[in-house]
Tab-separated table of C-alpha atoms in Angstrom:
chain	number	residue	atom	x	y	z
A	1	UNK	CA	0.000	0.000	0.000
A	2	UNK	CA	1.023	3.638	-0.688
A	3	UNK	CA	1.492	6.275	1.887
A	4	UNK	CA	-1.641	8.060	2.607
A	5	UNK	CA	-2.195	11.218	0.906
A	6	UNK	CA	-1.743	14.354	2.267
A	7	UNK	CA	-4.437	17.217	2.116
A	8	UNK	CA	-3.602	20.642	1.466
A	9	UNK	CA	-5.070	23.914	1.948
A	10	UNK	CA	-8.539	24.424	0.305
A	11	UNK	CA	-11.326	26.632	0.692
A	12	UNK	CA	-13.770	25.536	-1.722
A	13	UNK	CA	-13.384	21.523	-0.723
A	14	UNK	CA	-13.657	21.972	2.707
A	15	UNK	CA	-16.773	24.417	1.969
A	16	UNK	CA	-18.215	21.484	-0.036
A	17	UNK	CA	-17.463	18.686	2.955
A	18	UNK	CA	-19.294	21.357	5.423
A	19	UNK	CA	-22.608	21.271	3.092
A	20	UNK	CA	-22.634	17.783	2.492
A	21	UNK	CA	-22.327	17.531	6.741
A	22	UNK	CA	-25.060	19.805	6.345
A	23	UNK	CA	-27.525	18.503	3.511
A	24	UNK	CA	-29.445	15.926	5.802
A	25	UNK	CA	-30.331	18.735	8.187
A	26	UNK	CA	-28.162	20.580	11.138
A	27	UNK	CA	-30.510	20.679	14.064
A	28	UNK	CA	-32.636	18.306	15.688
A	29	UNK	CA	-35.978	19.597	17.277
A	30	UNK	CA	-35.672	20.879	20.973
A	31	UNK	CA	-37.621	23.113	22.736
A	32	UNK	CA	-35.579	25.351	25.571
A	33	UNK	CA	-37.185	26.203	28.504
A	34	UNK	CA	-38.201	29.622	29.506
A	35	UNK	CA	-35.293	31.308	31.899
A	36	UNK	CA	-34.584	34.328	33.861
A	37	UNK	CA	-31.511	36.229	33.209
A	38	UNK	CA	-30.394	38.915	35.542
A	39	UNK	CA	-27.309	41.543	33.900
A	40	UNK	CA	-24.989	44.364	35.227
A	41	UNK	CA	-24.280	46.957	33.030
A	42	UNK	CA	-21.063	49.413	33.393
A	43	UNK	CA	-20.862	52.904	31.298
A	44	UNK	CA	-17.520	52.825	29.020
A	45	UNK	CA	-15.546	55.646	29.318
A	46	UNK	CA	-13.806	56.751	26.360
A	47	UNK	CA	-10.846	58.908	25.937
A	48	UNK	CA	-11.134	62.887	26.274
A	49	UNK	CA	-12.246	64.364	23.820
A	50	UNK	CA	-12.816	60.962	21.765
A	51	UNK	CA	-15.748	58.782	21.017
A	52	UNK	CA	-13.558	55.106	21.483
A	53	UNK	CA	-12.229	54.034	24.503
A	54	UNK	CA	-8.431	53.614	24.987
A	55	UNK	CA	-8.247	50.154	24.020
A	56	UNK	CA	-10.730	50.650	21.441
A	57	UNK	CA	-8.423	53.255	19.775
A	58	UNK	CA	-5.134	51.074	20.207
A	59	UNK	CA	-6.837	48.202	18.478
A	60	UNK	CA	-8.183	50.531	15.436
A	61	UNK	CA	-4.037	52.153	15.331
A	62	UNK	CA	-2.719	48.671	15.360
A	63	UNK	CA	-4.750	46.363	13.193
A	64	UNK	CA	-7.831	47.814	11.610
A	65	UNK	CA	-5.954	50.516	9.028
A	66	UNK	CA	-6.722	52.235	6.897
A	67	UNK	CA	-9.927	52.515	9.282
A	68	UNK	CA	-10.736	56.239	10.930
A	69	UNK	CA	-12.033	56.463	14.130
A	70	UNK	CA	-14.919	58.115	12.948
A	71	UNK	CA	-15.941	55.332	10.532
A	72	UNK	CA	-16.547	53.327	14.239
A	73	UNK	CA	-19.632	53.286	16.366
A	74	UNK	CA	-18.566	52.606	19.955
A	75	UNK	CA	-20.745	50.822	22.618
A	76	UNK	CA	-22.241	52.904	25.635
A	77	UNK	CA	-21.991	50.351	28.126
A	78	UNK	CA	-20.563	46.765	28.573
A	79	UNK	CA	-22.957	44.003	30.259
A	80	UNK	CA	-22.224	40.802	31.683
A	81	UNK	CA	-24.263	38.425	32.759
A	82	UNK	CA	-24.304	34.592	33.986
A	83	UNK	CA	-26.351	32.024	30.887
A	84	UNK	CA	-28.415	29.879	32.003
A	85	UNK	CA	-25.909	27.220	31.623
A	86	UNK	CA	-23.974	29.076	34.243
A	87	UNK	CA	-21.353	30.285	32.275
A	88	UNK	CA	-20.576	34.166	32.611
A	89	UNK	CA	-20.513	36.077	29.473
A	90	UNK	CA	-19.585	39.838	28.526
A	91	UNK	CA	-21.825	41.372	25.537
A	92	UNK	CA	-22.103	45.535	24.736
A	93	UNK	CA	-25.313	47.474	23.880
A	94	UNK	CA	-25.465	51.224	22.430
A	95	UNK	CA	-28.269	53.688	24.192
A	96	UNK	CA	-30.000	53.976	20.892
A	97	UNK	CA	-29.112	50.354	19.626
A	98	UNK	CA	-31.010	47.583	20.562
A	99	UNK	CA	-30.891	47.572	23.890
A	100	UNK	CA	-28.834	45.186	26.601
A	101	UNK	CA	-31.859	41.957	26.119
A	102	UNK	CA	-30.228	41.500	22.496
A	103	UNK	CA	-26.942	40.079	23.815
A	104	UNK	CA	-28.062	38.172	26.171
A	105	UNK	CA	-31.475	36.371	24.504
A	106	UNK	CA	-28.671	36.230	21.427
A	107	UNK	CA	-26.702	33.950	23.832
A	108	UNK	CA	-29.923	31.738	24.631
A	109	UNK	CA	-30.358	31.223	21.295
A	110	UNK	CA	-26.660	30.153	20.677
A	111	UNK	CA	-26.985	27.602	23.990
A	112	UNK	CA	-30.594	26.479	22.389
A	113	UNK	CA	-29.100	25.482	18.500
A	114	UNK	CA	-25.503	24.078	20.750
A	115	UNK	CA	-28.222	21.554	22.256
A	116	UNK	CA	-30.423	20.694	18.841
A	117	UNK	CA	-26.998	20.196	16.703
A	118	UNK	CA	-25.344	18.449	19.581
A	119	UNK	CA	-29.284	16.205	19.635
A	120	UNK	CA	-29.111	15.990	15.687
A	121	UNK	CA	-27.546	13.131	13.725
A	122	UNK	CA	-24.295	15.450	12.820
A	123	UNK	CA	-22.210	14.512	15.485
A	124	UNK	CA	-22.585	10.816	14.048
A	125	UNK	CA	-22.231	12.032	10.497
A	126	UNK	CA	-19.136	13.558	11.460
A	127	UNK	CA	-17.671	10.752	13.197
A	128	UNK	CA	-18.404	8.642	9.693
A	129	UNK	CA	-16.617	11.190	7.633
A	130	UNK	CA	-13.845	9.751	5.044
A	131	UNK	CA	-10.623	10.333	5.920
A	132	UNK	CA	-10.335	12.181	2.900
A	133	UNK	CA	-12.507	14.854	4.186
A	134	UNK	CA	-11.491	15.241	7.496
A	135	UNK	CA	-7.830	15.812	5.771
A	136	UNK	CA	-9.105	19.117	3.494
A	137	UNK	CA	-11.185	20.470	6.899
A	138	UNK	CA	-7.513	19.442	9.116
A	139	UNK	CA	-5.874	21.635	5.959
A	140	UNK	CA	-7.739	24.359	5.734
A	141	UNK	CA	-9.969	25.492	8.895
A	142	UNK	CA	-8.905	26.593	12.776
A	143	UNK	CA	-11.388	23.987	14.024
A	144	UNK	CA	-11.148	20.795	12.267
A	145	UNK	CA	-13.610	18.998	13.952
A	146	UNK	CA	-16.952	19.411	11.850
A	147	UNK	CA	-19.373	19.504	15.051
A	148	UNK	CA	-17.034	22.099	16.372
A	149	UNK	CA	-16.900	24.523	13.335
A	150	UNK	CA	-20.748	24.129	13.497
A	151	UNK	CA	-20.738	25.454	16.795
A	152	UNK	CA	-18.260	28.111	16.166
A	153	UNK	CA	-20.397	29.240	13.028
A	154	UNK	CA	-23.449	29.270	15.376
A	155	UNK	CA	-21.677	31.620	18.107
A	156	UNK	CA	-20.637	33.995	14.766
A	157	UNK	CA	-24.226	34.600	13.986
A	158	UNK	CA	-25.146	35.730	17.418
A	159	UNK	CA	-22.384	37.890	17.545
A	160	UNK	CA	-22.988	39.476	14.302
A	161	UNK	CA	-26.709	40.210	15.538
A	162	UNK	CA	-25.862	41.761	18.426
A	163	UNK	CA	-22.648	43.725	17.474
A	164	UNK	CA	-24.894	45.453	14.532
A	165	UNK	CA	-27.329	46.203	17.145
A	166	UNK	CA	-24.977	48.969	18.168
A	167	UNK	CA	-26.175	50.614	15.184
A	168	UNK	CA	-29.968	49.585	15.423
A	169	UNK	CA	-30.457	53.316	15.243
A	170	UNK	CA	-29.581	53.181	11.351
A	171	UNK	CA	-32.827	51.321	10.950
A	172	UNK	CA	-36.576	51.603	10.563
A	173	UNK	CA	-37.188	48.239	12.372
A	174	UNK	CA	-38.553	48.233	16.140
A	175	UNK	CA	-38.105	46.137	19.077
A	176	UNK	CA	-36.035	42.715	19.316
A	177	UNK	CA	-37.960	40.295	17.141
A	178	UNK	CA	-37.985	42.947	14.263
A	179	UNK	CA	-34.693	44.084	14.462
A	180	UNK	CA	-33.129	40.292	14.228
A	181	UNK	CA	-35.685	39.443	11.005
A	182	UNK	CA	-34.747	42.699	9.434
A	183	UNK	CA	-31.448	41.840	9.755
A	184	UNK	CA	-31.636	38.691	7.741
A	185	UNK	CA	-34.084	39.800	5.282
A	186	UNK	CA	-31.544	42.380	4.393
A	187	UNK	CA	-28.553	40.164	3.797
A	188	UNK	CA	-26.769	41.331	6.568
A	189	UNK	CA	-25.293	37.979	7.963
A	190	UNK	CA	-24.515	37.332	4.341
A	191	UNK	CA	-22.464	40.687	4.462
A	192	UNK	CA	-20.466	39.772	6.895
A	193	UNK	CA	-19.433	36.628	6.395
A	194	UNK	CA	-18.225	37.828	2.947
A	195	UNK	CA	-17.270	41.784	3.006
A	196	UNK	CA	-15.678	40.803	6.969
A	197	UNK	CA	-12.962	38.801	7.961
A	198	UNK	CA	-12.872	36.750	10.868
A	199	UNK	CA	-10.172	38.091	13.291
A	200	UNK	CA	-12.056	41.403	12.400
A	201	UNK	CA	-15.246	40.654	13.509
A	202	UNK	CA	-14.644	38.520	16.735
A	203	UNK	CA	-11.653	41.375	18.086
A	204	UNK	CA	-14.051	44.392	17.338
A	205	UNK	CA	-17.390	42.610	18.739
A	206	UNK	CA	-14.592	41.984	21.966
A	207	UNK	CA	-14.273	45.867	22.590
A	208	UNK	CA	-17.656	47.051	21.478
A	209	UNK	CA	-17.017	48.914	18.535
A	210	UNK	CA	-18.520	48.262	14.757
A	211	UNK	CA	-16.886	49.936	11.344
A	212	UNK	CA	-19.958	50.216	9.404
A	213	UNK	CA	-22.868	51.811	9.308
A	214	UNK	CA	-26.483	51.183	7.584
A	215	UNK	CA	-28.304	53.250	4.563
A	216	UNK	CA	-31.952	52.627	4.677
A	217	UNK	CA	-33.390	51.456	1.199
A	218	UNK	CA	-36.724	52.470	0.050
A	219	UNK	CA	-38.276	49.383	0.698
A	220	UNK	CA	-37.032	49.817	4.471
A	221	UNK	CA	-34.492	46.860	4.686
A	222	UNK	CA	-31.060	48.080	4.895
A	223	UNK	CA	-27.818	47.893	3.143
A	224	UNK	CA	-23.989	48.912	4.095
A	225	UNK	CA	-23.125	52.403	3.161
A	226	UNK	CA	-20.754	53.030	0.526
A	227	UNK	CA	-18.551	54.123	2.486
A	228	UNK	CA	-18.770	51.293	4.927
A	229	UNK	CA	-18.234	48.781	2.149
A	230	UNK	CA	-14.852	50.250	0.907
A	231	UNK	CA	-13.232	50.291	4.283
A	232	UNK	CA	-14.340	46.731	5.056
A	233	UNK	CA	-12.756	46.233	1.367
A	234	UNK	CA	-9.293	48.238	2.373
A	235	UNK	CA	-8.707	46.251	5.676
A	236	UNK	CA	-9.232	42.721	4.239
A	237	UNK	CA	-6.566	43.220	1.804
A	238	UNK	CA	-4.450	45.169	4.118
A	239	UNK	CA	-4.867	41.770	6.343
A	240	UNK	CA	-4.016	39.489	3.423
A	241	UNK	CA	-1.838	41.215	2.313
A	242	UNK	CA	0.121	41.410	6.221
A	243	UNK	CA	-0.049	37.643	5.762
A	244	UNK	CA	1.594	36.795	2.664
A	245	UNK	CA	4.488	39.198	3.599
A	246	UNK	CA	5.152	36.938	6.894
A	247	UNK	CA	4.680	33.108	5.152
A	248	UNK	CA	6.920	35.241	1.998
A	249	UNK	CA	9.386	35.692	4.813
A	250	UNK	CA	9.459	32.511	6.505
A	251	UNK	CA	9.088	30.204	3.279
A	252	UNK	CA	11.061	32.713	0.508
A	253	UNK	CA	14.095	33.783	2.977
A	254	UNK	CA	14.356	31.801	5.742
A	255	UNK	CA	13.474	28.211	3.474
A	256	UNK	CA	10.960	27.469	6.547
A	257	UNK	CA	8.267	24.689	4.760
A	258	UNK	CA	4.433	25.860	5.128
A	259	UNK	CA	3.216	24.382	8.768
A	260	UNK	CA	6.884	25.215	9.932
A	261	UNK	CA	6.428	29.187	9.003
A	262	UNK	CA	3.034	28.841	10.386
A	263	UNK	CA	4.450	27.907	14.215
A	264	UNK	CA	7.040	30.091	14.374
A	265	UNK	CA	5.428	32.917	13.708
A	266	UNK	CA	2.134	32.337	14.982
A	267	UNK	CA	2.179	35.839	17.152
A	268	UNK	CA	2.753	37.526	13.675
A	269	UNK	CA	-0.337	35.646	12.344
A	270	UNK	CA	-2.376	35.704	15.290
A	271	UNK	CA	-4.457	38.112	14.158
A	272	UNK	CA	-5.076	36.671	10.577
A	273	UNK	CA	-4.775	33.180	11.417
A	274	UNK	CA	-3.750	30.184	8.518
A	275	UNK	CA	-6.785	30.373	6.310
A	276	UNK	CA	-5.157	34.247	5.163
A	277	UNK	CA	-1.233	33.316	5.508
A	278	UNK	CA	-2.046	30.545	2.582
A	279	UNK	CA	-5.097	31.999	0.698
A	280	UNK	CA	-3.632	31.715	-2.888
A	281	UNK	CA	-2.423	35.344	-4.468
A	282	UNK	CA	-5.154	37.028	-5.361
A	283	UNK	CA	-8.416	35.106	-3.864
A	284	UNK	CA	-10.687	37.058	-1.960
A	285	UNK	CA	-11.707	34.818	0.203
A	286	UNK	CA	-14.912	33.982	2.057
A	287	UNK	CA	-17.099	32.710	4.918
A	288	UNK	CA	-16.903	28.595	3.754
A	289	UNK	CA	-20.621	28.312	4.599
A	290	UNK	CA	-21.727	31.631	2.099
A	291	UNK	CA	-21.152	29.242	-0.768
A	292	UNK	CA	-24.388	27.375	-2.293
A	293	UNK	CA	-23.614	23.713	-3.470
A	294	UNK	CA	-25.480	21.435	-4.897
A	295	UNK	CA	-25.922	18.137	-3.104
A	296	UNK	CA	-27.289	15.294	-4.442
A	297	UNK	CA	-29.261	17.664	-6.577
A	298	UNK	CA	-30.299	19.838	-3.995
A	299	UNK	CA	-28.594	23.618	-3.625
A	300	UNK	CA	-27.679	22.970	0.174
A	301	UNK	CA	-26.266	26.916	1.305
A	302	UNK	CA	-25.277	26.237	4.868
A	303	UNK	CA	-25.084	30.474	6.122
A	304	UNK	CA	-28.958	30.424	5.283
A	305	UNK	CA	-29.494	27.287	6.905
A	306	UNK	CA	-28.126	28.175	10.526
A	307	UNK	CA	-29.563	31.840	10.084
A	308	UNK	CA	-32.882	31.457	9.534
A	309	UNK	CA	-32.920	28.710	12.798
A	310	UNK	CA	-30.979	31.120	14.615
A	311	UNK	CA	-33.649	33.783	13.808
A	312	UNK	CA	-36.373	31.668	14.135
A	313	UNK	CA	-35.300	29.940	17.534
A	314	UNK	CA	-34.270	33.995	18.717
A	315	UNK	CA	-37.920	34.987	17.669
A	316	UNK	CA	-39.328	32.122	20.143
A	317	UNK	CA	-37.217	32.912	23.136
A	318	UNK	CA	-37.648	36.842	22.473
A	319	UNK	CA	-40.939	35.669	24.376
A	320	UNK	CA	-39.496	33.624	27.074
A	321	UNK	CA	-36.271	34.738	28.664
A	322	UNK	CA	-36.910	37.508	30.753
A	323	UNK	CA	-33.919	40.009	31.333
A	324	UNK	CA	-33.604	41.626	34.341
A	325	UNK	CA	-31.141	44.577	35.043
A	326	UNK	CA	-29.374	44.490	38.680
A	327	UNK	CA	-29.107	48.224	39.395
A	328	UNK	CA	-25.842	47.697	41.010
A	329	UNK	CA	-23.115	48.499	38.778
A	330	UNK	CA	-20.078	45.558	38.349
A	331	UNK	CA	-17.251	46.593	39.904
A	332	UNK	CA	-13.357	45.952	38.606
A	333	UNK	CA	-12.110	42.659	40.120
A	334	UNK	CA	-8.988	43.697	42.959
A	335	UNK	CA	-8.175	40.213	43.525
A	336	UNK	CA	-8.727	36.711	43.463
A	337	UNK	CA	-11.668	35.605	45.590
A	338	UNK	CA	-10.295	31.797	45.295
A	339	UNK	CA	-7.533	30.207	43.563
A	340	UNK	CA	-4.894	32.493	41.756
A	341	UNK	CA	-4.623	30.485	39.169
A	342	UNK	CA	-8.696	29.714	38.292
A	343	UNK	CA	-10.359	32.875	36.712
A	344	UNK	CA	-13.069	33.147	33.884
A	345	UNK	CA	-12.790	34.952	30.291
A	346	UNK	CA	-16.189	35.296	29.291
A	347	UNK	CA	-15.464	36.677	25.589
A	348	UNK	CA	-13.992	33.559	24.706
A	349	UNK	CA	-15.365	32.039	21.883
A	350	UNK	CA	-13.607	29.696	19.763
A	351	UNK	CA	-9.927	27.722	19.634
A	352	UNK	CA	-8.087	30.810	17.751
A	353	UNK	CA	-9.210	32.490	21.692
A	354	UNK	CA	-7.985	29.454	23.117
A	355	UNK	CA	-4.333	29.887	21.315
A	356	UNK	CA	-4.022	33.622	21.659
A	357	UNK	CA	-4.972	33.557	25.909
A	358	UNK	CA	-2.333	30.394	26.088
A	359	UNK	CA	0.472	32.234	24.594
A	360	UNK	CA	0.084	35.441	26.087
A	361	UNK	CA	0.110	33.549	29.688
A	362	UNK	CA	3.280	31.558	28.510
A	363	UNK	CA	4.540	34.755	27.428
A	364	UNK	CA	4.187	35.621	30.274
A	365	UNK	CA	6.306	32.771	31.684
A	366	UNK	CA	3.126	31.490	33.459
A	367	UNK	CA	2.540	27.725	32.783
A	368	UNK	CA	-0.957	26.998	31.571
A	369	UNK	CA	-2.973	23.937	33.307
A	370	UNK	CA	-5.794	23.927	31.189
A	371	UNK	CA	-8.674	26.090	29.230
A	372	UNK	CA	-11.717	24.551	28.845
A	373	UNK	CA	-13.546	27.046	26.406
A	374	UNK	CA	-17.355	25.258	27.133
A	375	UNK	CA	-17.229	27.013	30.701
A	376	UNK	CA	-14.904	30.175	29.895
A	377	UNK	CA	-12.676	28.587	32.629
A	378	UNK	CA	-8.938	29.390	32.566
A	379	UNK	CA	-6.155	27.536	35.332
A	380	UNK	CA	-2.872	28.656	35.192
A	381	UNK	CA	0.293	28.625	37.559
A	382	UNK	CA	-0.014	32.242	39.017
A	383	UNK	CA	2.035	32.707	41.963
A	384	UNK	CA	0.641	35.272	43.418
A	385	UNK	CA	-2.655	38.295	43.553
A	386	UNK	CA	0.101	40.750	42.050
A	387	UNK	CA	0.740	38.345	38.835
A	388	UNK	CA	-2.802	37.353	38.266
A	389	UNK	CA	-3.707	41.690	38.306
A	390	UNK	CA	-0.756	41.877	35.661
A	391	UNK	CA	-2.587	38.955	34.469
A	392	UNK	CA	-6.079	40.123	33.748
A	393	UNK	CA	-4.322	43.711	32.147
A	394	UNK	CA	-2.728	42.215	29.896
A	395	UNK	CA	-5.879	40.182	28.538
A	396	UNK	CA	-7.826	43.441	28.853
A	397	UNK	CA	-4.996	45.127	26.631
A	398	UNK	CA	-5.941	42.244	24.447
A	399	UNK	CA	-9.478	43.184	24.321
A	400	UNK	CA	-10.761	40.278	26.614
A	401	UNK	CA	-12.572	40.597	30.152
A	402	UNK	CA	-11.398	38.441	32.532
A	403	UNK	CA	-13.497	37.847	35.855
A	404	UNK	CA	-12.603	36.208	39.236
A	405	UNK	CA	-15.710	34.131	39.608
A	406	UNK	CA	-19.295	33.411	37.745
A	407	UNK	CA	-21.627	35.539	39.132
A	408	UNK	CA	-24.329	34.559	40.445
A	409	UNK	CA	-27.640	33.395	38.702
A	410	UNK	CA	-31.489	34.582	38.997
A	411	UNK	CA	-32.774	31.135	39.617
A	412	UNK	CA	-34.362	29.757	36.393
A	413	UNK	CA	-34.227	26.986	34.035
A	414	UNK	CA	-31.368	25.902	32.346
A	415	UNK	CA	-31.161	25.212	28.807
A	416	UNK	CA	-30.355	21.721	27.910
C-alpha cells in the first residue's frame, strides 16, 4: 500500500465537505425552557475628547488601518451576565441600539441550537466522515472537527446580531424580534461573512465597537453604506496582504516549509490566522458556509441554513427569557476571591481564543494547566494576587474581560 495522501489547503473543498455535513439537516428539534436572566451593566468611558475608549483606539491604530475612528460606532456600556448554563458572558449594547436583552437572549439562542446540533444526527455524520474529508477540513480550517466549526459558526451569527445592534439606530425596524428578522431579510449575515474577515469581527465585537454603518433602502431593509463597504474592502486586503508578507518571509528567505512558518510565527499571524497566511495570491476569500452547493441535486447553502434557525429559535425565546437589570453596577475585580490560578474569560469564543490567551500567559512565563472554552474557565500557575492583576491587564490590553468568579444566577431553568 502507498502512503496516505496528504491534504492541502482548500477553501472551496472543505466548503463542499461542510454542506454535504449539512444537507441531511443541522438541528434536531428541541424546545428550551423559559429562563430568567439577571445583567450588570457598566458605562464605558472613552478617551477625552474621543468617542472610542483607549483600548478601542489602540486596536483601530494597530490592526484595523486604513480605518478612521470616525468610521466606528462605539458601545455605551458593557454588560455581563451569567447564561443559564452558568457560564458568565460579557456582551455591549449602544443607548440607541437595541438595547442590553439582544446580547443576552442572542446567547440563549446560541446555547438552544448548541443543544439541537449536539441532539441531531451530525455529530454521528461527522464521526463517519472519510478520511479524505477530514484531511481538506484538518488543511484548511482553525477547528477541524466538523461539530465544532458548526458550533463556532453558530456563536458567529449571534455575535454578528448583536454587534450590529450597536447601530440599530440606522434602521426603521422596532423592538427585538424585528430588528433580528430585518437583519436577515436584508442580507446582513450574508455581508459579513463575505465583506468581513474573521479576526475582524470577533476582536471588534470583543471591545464594542462596529466599522460600518447602515443606509436605509426604500423598501425599508437596509444595506452597508458606501462608504462602509470600501473600508471593510481596504482592511481585508491590508490583512491578506500582512499575511503573505510573513509566510513570503518565513518560506522565501528563511526556506521554513508551510506548517513550519506557520508555528514560528504564529504571534505575527495571530491576528489573521492560517486560512489568510495561505489563501492563494489574489483570492478574496470567504465565509466557507456563504457558498451554495449542490448536493445530491439539492442547492444545500449552509449560512442560510443556521440563520434562519438562529432567527427563528431567537424569535421564540424573544418571548421567554426575561432580562432583568441588577441596578448595582459591576465593579473591577482587585483580587482573586479563590484560587490564583482559576479565573473566567467570558469573551472567549472559539480555539483561535484558546491559542491567543495560552500564549500570552506563557509569554508571560506562566505555565498553563488547562482552558476549557465550554465554561470560559482558565487555570494557570499564578504565583501570586500581584501576577494574576498583571494577568487580567494584559488580557484586557488584548481586548478580553477576565473575571474572578461566575456571578451569580437569577434562579431559572437551564437550557439543555
Amino acid at each position: 500500500m502507498g502512503s496516505p495522501t496528504v491534504q492541502h489547503y482548500d477553501r472551496r473543498a472543505a466548503s463542499r465537505v461542510l454542506a454535504r455535513l449539512a444537507a441531511p439537516g443541522l438541528f434536531a428539534a428541541t424546545e428550551p425552557p423559559p429562563s430568567r436572566i439577571t445583567y450588570r451593566a457598566t458605562a464605558l468611558q472613552p478617551e477625552s475628547g474621543a468617542a472610542l475608549t483607549q483600548s478601542q483606539r489602540m486596536y483601530l491604530e494597530r490592526f484595523m488601518r486604513p480605518c478612521r475612528p470616525d468610521q466606528v460606532t462605539s458601545a455605551t456600556h458593557r454588560l455581563t451576565w451569567t447564561d443559564s448554563a452558568g457560564i458568565p458572558n460579557t456582551g455591549y449594547f449602544h443607548t440607541t441600539g437595541a438595547g442590553p436583552e439582544l446580547a443576552v437572549i442572542a446567547r440563549e439562542t446560541v446555547l438552544a441550537l448548541w443543544h439541537s446540533l449536539a441532539a441531531s444526527e451530525l455529530p454521528a455524520r461527522a464521526a463517519a466522515l472519510p478520511a479524505h474529508d477530514h484531511g481538506v477540513l484538518s488543511a484548511t480550517t482553525t477547528d477541524h472537527d466538523p461539530h465544532e466549526i458548526f458550533r463556532v459558526g453558530i456563536e458567529a451569527t449571534g455575535r454578528a446580531l448583536v454587534q450590529h445592534g450597536l447601530i440599530a439606530a440606522d434602521t426603521r425596524y422596532r423592538g427585538l424580534i424585528e430588528f433580528a428578522t430585518g437583519m436577515r431579510d436584508s442580507g446582513i449575515f450574508t455581508a459579513v461573512a463575505t465583506r468581513w474577515f474573521w479576526e475582524l469581527q470577533a476582536s471588534t465585537f470583543r471591545r464594542g465597537m462596529i466599522p460600518v454603518r447602515f443606509a436605509t433602502q426604500p423598501d425599508g431593509s437596509v444595506r452597508y453604506t458606501a462608504d462602509s463597504i470600501a473600508v471593510l474592502r481596504a482592511m481585508k486586503d491590508a490583512t491578506i496582504a500582512d499575511a503573505h508578507a510573513v509566510m513570503q518571509r518565513a518560506t522565501s528567505e528563511e526556506g521554513l516549509e508551510t506548517e513550519a512558518a506557520v508555528a514560528k510565527y504564529h504571534d505575527d499571524l495571530d491576528l489573521i490566522s492560517r486560512q489568510y497566511a495561505l489563501l492563494p495570491a489574489g483570492t478574496r476569500p470567504t465565509c466557507l458556509a456563504a457558498t451554495q452547493h449542490d448536493v445530491d441535486g439539492a442547492g444545500v447553502h449552509v449560512l442560510a441554513t443556521v440563520v434562519d434557525r438562529f432567527i427563528e429559535t431567537f424569535a421564540a425565546l424573544a418571548g421567554s427569557v426575561e432580562v432583568i437589570e441588577d441596578p448595582t453596577e459591576e465593579q473591577p475585580g482587585t483580587g482573586p476571591t479563590g484560587d490564583d490560578g482559576v479565573f473566567y474569560v467570558p469573551d472567549m469564543s472559539c480555539r483561535h481564543c484558546v491559542r491567543t490567551i495560552t500564549a500570552l500567559l506563557e509569554s508571560m512565563q506562566i505555565p498553563v494547566v488547562e482552558v476549557d472554552l465550554e465554561s470560559k474557565r482558565v487555570v494557570a500557575r499564578i504565583r501570586s494576587p500581584r501576577n494574576r492583576l498583571r494577568v487580567f491587564e494584559a488580557l484586557r490590553d488584548g481586548g478580553y474581560n477576565p473575571v474572578d468568579d461566575v456571578p451569580a444566577q437569577v434562579p431559572g431553568a437551564s437550557v439543555g
